[in-house]
Amino acid sequence: MERVVWDLAQAFCARGIRTTVVTSAIAGRTGRFQIDGIDVVAIEEARDGQYSKAFWKGTLNAFDMLCEEGLDAVIGVSAGAREIVLHRTNRTVPVLMQAHGSSIGEFVSKWRRPTARSILGSARNLVWIFKDRHVLSRYDAIVAISDLVKRQIRWTSFLSRSHAPVEIIANGIDERLFAFEPPARRKARQAYGFDDTHQVIASVSRLHRQKGVCELILAFDIFARSNPGARLLIVGDGPDRNTLEALVRDKGLASRVVFTGALARSEVARSFAAADVFSFLTLRVEGLPLNMLEALAAGLPSVLARSVAASIPPQAGIFTVDPRDQEAVIAAFAHACEFAARGGRTQLSDAYRLEQCASTYLELIRRTGRR
């Protein structure tokens, strides 16, 4: 979500629009400052990455301050603007919610592969379903990043007396960052120890059991037995990294699987350049994952969980599977590698380009401000 917001803020700034990002505490930075032309207000009392009373109080204070300076609109990411819509005194400034998912989606995801911890966490999501229903009608408009998220938002608010209008604006990708370039590909493959004979499947995600990386490794293990040039590039970090690395060792795949850890955005682009195929076998209820859109921007044939592939238009080079159907995943790997070997590339449609995303937001803000 942070990457989506920052990219959108940069797109606004590039058009000469003054943009302020209000966020939780940032290590080594305090108060108000600028990064890449974007004003940043860091709420010092709010812990990084967590909603809290201090965070919501800080957002309301920032809203009042920015209204005095001249504010045209607020885009609250998930529940970030909750306190603003509940307690604002200035109701002439439209407040939009950018919804990447929902409490319903989180609840369902945790019960797909239940553990004691996920079951306990789902109780919190259940409480938030009713909290969300109360607050959703207070927004001037809600932006869902996919049709799935729109349906979840509608379902959450179906008992409310009023409904905020819900529109779909897909996440926008700066396709220039991920554009395929042969020289970059050669350099990236050399850096990871891959040569021209290797078939490289890349995974980019948080290393969490719900992201399907375990299923990916198990399917790759069988695929690699009949494909000696197969290699797996796993980008990301998370609580299951040690478990996944142990699984790779146990399967005797240590020489064929590369774990990169967490990477900066430019390095993620380099990992895509090194790959022949992208795979995302998430078990979660996802909205519109950025990794999938970035892989399409890089032109990579993709093996995707059916649940996330449903959020984008079908095209040649996208192979959809049930992540738990290992035979289907292995067959999809083979088809995707064959597609790549023939020079096949995927494409990012205009609806998912950053410039289109920014333009659609600005038009929505104009329409909302006139209501």
Coordinates of C-alpha atoms in Angstrom, one line a residue:
M1 CA 0.0 0.0 0.0
E2 CA 2.8 2.4 0.8
R3 CA 4.3 2.0 -2.7
V4 CA 0.9 2.7 -4.3
V5 CA 0.4 5.9 -2.2
W6 CA 3.9 7.2 -2.9
D7 CA 3.7 6.5 -6.6
L8 CA 0.4 8.3 -6.8
A9 CA 1.8 11.2 -4.8
Q10 CA 4.7 11.5 -7.2
A11 CA 2.3 11.4 -10.2
F12 CA 0.3 14.3 -8.6
C13 CA 3.5 16.3 -7.9
A14 CA 4.7 15.8 -11.5
R15 CA 1.5 17.6 -12.6
G16 CA 2.3 20.5 -10.3
I17 CA -0.2 19.6 -7.6
R18 CA 0.9 20.2 -4.1
T19 CA 0.7 16.9 -2.3
T20 CA 1.1 16.0 1.4
V21 CA 1.5 12.5 2.8
V22 CA 0.5 12.1 6.5
T23 CA 2.0 9.0 8.0
S24 CA 3.2 7.4 11.2
A25 CA 6.6 8.0 12.8
I26 CA 9.7 7.7 10.5
A27 CA 13.0 6.8 12.0
G28 CA 15.4 9.7 12.0
R29 CA 12.8 12.2 10.7
T30 CA 10.4 14.3 12.8
G31 CA 7.8 16.9 12.2
R32 CA 7.2 18.2 8.7
F33 CA 9.7 17.8 5.8
Q34 CA 9.9 17.1 2.0
I35 CA 11.0 14.1 0.1
D36 CA 11.2 14.3 -3.7
G37 CA 9.0 17.4 -3.7
I38 CA 6.3 15.7 -1.6
D39 CA 5.4 17.3 1.8
V40 CA 5.5 14.7 4.5
V41 CA 3.9 15.0 8.0
A42 CA 5.2 12.3 10.3
I43 CA 3.1 11.7 13.5
E44 CA 5.8 11.3 16.0
E45 CA 3.7 9.6 18.7
A46 CA 2.3 7.0 16.3
R47 CA 4.3 3.7 15.9
D48 CA 5.3 2.8 12.4
G49 CA 2.9 0.5 10.6
Q50 CA 0.1 0.5 13.2
Y51 CA -3.2 2.2 13.7
S52 CA -3.6 3.7 17.1
K53 CA -5.3 6.5 19.0
A54 CA -2.2 8.6 18.6
F55 CA -2.2 8.0 14.8
W56 CA -5.8 8.9 14.3
K57 CA -5.5 11.9 16.6
G58 CA -2.5 13.0 14.5
T59 CA -4.4 12.7 11.2
L60 CA -7.2 14.8 12.5
N61 CA -4.8 17.5 13.7
A62 CA -3.0 17.4 10.3
F63 CA -6.3 17.7 8.5
D64 CA -7.2 20.8 10.5
M65 CA -3.8 22.3 9.8
L66 CA -3.9 21.6 6.0
C67 CA -7.5 22.9 5.8
E68 CA -6.2 26.3 7.1
E69 CA -3.5 26.2 4.4
G70 CA -5.9 25.3 1.6
L71 CA -6.9 21.7 1.1
D72 CA -8.7 20.4 -1.9
A73 CA -9.2 16.7 -1.0
V74 CA -8.1 13.8 1.2
I75 CA -7.4 10.3 0.1
G76 CA -7.4 8.0 3.1
V77 CA -5.6 4.7 2.6
S78 CA -7.6 1.9 4.2
A79 CA -8.7 3.1 7.7
G80 CA -6.1 6.0 7.7
A81 CA -8.7 8.8 7.5
R82 CA -11.2 7.1 9.8
E83 CA -10.9 9.7 12.5
I84 CA -11.2 12.5 10.0
V85 CA -14.5 11.3 8.6
L86 CA -15.9 10.7 12.0
H87 CA -14.9 14.0 13.7
R88 CA -14.1 16.6 11.0
T89 CA -15.7 20.0 11.4
N90 CA -14.8 21.1 7.8
R91 CA -17.2 19.1 5.5
T92 CA -16.5 21.1 2.4
V93 CA -13.3 19.1 1.7
P94 CA -14.1 15.7 0.2
V95 CA -12.6 12.7 1.9
L96 CA -12.1 9.6 -0.2
M97 CA -11.1 6.1 1.0
Q98 CA -8.7 4.0 -1.0
A99 CA -9.6 0.4 -0.2
H100 CA -7.0 -2.3 -0.9
G101 CA -9.0 -5.0 0.8
S102 CA -11.6 -5.4 3.6
S103 CA -12.0 -6.9 7.0
I104 CA -14.2 -9.6 5.3
G105 CA -11.4 -10.5 3.0
E106 CA -8.9 -10.7 5.9
F107 CA -11.4 -12.9 7.8
V108 CA -11.8 -15.3 4.9
S109 CA -8.1 -15.5 4.2
K110 CA -7.3 -16.5 7.8
W111 CA -9.8 -19.4 7.7
R112 CA -8.4 -20.7 4.4
R113 CA -5.4 -22.2 6.2
P114 CA -6.4 -21.8 9.9
T115 CA -3.9 -21.9 12.7
A116 CA -4.5 -21.0 16.4
R117 CA -3.0 -17.6 15.7
S118 CA -5.0 -16.9 12.6
I119 CA -8.2 -18.0 14.2
L120 CA -7.6 -15.5 17.1
G121 CA -6.8 -12.8 14.5
S122 CA -10.0 -13.5 12.6
A123 CA -12.0 -12.5 15.7
R124 CA -10.4 -9.0 15.5
N125 CA -11.4 -8.9 11.8
L126 CA -15.0 -9.8 12.7
V127 CA -15.2 -6.9 15.1
W128 CA -13.8 -4.6 12.4
I129 CA -16.5 -5.7 9.9
F130 CA -19.1 -4.0 12.2
K131 CA -16.8 -1.0 12.8
D132 CA -16.3 -0.6 9.0
R133 CA -20.0 -0.7 8.4
H134 CA -20.5 2.2 10.7
V135 CA -17.8 4.4 9.1
L136 CA -18.0 3.6 5.4
S137 CA -21.1 5.8 4.8
R138 CA -19.2 8.8 6.2
Y139 CA -16.8 9.0 3.3
D140 CA -17.6 11.2 0.3
A141 CA -16.5 8.4 -2.0
I142 CA -14.8 5.0 -1.8
V143 CA -12.2 3.8 -4.3
A144 CA -11.9 0.0 -4.6
I145 CA -8.8 -1.2 -6.4
S146 CA -10.6 -4.1 -8.0
D147 CA -14.1 -5.5 -8.5
L148 CA -13.5 -8.1 -5.7
V149 CA -12.8 -5.3 -3.2
K150 CA -15.8 -3.3 -4.5
R151 CA -18.1 -6.4 -3.8
Q152 CA -16.6 -6.8 -0.3
I153 CA -17.2 -3.1 0.5
R154 CA -20.8 -3.3 -0.7
W155 CA -21.3 -6.4 1.4
T156 CA -19.9 -4.7 4.5
S157 CA -22.1 -1.7 4.2
F158 CA -25.3 -3.5 3.1
L159 CA -27.0 -2.9 6.5
S160 CA -26.1 0.8 6.6
R161 CA -28.8 3.3 6.1
S162 CA -26.7 5.2 3.5
H163 CA -23.9 4.2 1.3
A164 CA -20.9 6.2 0.0
P165 CA -20.5 5.8 -3.8
V166 CA -17.9 3.1 -4.6
E167 CA -15.8 3.3 -7.8
I168 CA -13.0 1.1 -9.1
I169 CA -9.6 2.7 -9.8
A170 CA -6.9 0.1 -10.3
N171 CA -3.5 0.5 -8.8
G172 CA -1.2 2.3 -11.2
I173 CA 2.3 1.0 -12.1
D174 CA 5.1 3.2 -13.5
E175 CA 5.8 0.9 -16.4
R176 CA 9.0 2.7 -17.2
L177 CA 10.7 1.3 -14.1
F178 CA 9.9 -2.3 -15.1
A179 CA 10.2 -2.1 -18.9
F180 CA 12.2 -5.0 -20.5
E181 CA 15.7 -4.2 -21.7
P182 CA 18.0 -6.9 -23.0
P183 CA 21.2 -5.3 -21.5
A184 CA 19.6 -5.1 -18.1
R185 CA 18.5 -8.8 -18.4
R186 CA 22.1 -10.0 -19.1
K187 CA 23.5 -8.0 -16.2
A188 CA 20.8 -9.2 -13.8
R189 CA 21.2 -12.8 -14.7
Q190 CA 24.9 -12.7 -14.2
A191 CA 24.4 -11.1 -10.8
Y192 CA 22.2 -13.9 -9.6
G193 CA 24.4 -16.6 -11.2
F194 CA 22.0 -17.6 -14.0
D195 CA 23.2 -18.2 -17.6
D196 CA 21.3 -18.3 -20.9
T197 CA 20.4 -22.0 -20.5
H198 CA 18.5 -21.5 -17.3
Q199 CA 14.7 -21.2 -17.1
V200 CA 14.2 -18.7 -14.2
I201 CA 10.9 -18.6 -12.3
A202 CA 10.6 -15.5 -10.0
S203 CA 8.4 -15.0 -7.0
V204 CA 8.0 -11.6 -5.3
S205 CA 6.0 -11.4 -2.1
R206 CA 6.2 -11.4 1.6
L207 CA 7.4 -14.7 2.9
H208 CA 4.2 -15.7 4.8
R209 CA 2.4 -19.0 4.7
Q210 CA -0.7 -17.3 3.1
K211 CA 1.3 -16.1 0.1
G212 CA 1.7 -19.7 -1.3
V213 CA 5.6 -19.7 -1.4
C214 CA 5.6 -23.2 0.2
E215 CA 3.3 -24.5 -2.5
L216 CA 5.6 -22.8 -5.1
I217 CA 8.7 -24.6 -3.8
L218 CA 7.0 -28.0 -3.6
A219 CA 5.8 -27.7 -7.2
F220 CA 9.1 -26.4 -8.4
D221 CA 10.9 -29.4 -6.8
I222 CA 8.9 -31.8 -9.1
F223 CA 9.2 -29.5 -12.1
A224 CA 13.0 -29.2 -11.7
R225 CA 13.5 -33.0 -11.8
S226 CA 12.6 -33.1 -15.5
N227 CA 14.0 -29.6 -16.2
P228 CA 17.7 -29.4 -15.3
G229 CA 17.9 -25.8 -16.3
A230 CA 15.1 -24.7 -14.0
R231 CA 15.9 -22.1 -11.3
L232 CA 13.8 -20.3 -8.7
L233 CA 14.3 -16.7 -7.6
I234 CA 12.5 -15.9 -4.4
V235 CA 12.3 -12.1 -3.6
G236 CA 11.1 -10.9 -0.3
D237 CA 11.3 -11.4 3.4
G238 CA 9.0 -12.4 6.2
P239 CA 8.3 -14.6 9.2
D240 CA 8.5 -17.9 7.2
R241 CA 11.8 -17.3 5.5
N242 CA 13.8 -19.7 7.7
T243 CA 11.1 -22.4 7.3
L244 CA 11.2 -22.0 3.5
E245 CA 15.0 -22.0 3.3
A246 CA 15.0 -25.2 5.4
L247 CA 12.4 -26.7 3.0
V248 CA 14.7 -25.9 0.0
R249 CA 17.7 -27.5 1.8
D250 CA 15.6 -30.6 2.6
K251 CA 14.6 -31.0 -1.0
G252 CA 18.2 -30.7 -2.2
L253 CA 17.4 -27.5 -4.1
A254 CA 19.9 -25.2 -2.5
S255 CA 21.9 -24.8 -5.7
R256 CA 18.8 -24.1 -7.8
V257 CA 16.9 -21.6 -5.5
V258 CA 18.1 -18.1 -4.7
F259 CA 16.6 -16.1 -1.8
T260 CA 17.3 -12.4 -2.1
G261 CA 15.6 -11.0 1.0
A262 CA 13.8 -7.7 0.9
L263 CA 14.8 -5.5 -2.0
A264 CA 14.4 -1.9 -2.9
R265 CA 12.0 -1.1 -5.7
S266 CA 14.7 -0.7 -8.3
E267 CA 16.2 -4.1 -7.3
V268 CA 12.8 -5.7 -7.6
A269 CA 12.7 -4.5 -11.2
R270 CA 16.2 -6.1 -11.7
S271 CA 14.9 -9.4 -10.4
F272 CA 12.1 -9.3 -13.0
A273 CA 14.7 -8.5 -15.6
A274 CA 16.5 -11.7 -14.6
A275 CA 13.4 -13.9 -14.8
D276 CA 11.7 -15.8 -17.6
V277 CA 8.5 -16.5 -15.8
F278 CA 6.7 -14.9 -12.8
S279 CA 4.6 -16.9 -10.3
F280 CA 2.3 -15.9 -7.5
L281 CA 0.3 -18.7 -5.8
T282 CA -1.3 -16.8 -3.0
L283 CA -3.8 -18.5 -0.8
R284 CA -5.1 -15.1 0.4
V285 CA -8.1 -13.1 -0.7
E286 CA -6.1 -10.4 -2.5
G287 CA -7.3 -7.1 -4.0
L288 CA -5.0 -6.2 -6.9
P289 CA -1.5 -7.3 -6.0
L290 CA 1.3 -4.9 -7.2
N291 CA 3.7 -7.8 -7.8
M292 CA 1.4 -9.2 -10.5
L293 CA 1.0 -5.8 -12.3
E294 CA 4.8 -5.2 -12.1
A295 CA 5.4 -8.6 -13.7
L296 CA 3.1 -7.8 -16.5
A297 CA 4.8 -4.4 -17.0
A298 CA 8.1 -6.4 -17.2
G299 CA 6.4 -8.6 -19.9
L300 CA 6.8 -11.8 -17.9
P301 CA 4.6 -14.8 -18.6
S302 CA 2.8 -15.5 -15.3
V303 CA 1.5 -18.5 -13.4
L304 CA -1.1 -17.0 -11.0
A305 CA -3.5 -18.2 -8.4
R306 CA -7.0 -18.1 -10.0
S307 CA -8.3 -15.8 -7.4
V308 CA -5.9 -13.0 -8.3
A309 CA -5.9 -13.6 -12.0
A310 CA -9.6 -13.0 -12.0
S311 CA -9.0 -9.3 -11.2
I312 CA -7.2 -8.6 -14.6
P313 CA -8.3 -9.2 -18.2
P314 CA -7.1 -12.5 -19.6
Q315 CA -4.3 -12.5 -22.2
A316 CA -1.8 -14.8 -23.8
G317 CA 1.0 -15.7 -21.3
I318 CA -1.2 -15.7 -18.2
F319 CA -1.7 -19.2 -16.8
T320 CA -4.2 -19.6 -13.9
V321 CA -4.2 -22.4 -11.4
D322 CA -5.5 -23.6 -8.0
P323 CA -2.3 -23.2 -5.9
R324 CA -3.2 -26.5 -4.1
D325 CA -3.4 -28.4 -7.4
Q326 CA 0.3 -29.3 -7.7
E327 CA -0.1 -31.1 -11.1
A328 CA -1.8 -28.0 -12.5
V329 CA 0.9 -25.7 -11.2
I330 CA 3.7 -27.9 -12.7
A331 CA 1.9 -28.0 -16.1
A332 CA 1.5 -24.2 -15.9
F333 CA 5.2 -23.8 -15.3
A334 CA 6.0 -25.8 -18.4
H335 CA 3.5 -23.9 -20.5
A336 CA 4.8 -20.5 -19.3
C337 CA 8.4 -21.5 -19.9
E338 CA 7.6 -22.6 -23.4
F339 CA 5.7 -19.3 -24.0
A340 CA 8.8 -17.4 -22.8
A341 CA 11.2 -19.5 -25.0
R342 CA 9.1 -18.6 -28.1
G343 CA 9.7 -14.9 -27.2
G344 CA 6.2 -14.4 -25.8
R345 CA 5.6 -11.4 -23.6
T346 CA 2.7 -10.2 -21.5
Q347 CA 1.5 -6.6 -21.5
L348 CA 0.2 -4.1 -18.9
S349 CA -3.1 -2.6 -20.0
D350 CA -3.6 1.1 -19.8
A351 CA -6.0 0.8 -16.9
Y352 CA -3.1 -0.2 -14.7
R353 CA -0.7 2.5 -15.7
L354 CA 0.2 5.2 -13.2
E355 CA -0.7 8.1 -15.4
Q356 CA -4.1 6.7 -16.0
C357 CA -4.6 6.0 -12.3
A358 CA -3.7 9.6 -11.4
S359 CA -6.0 11.1 -14.0
T360 CA -8.9 9.0 -12.8
Y361 CA -8.4 10.0 -9.2
L362 CA -8.3 13.7 -10.1
E363 CA -11.5 13.4 -12.1
L364 CA -13.2 11.7 -9.2
I365 CA -12.0 14.4 -6.8
R366 CA -13.4 17.1 -9.1
R367 CA -16.8 15.3 -9.3
T368 CA -16.9 14.6 -5.6
G369 CA -16.0 18.2 -4.7
R370 CA -19.0 19.5 -6.8
R371 CA -21.6 17.3 -5.0

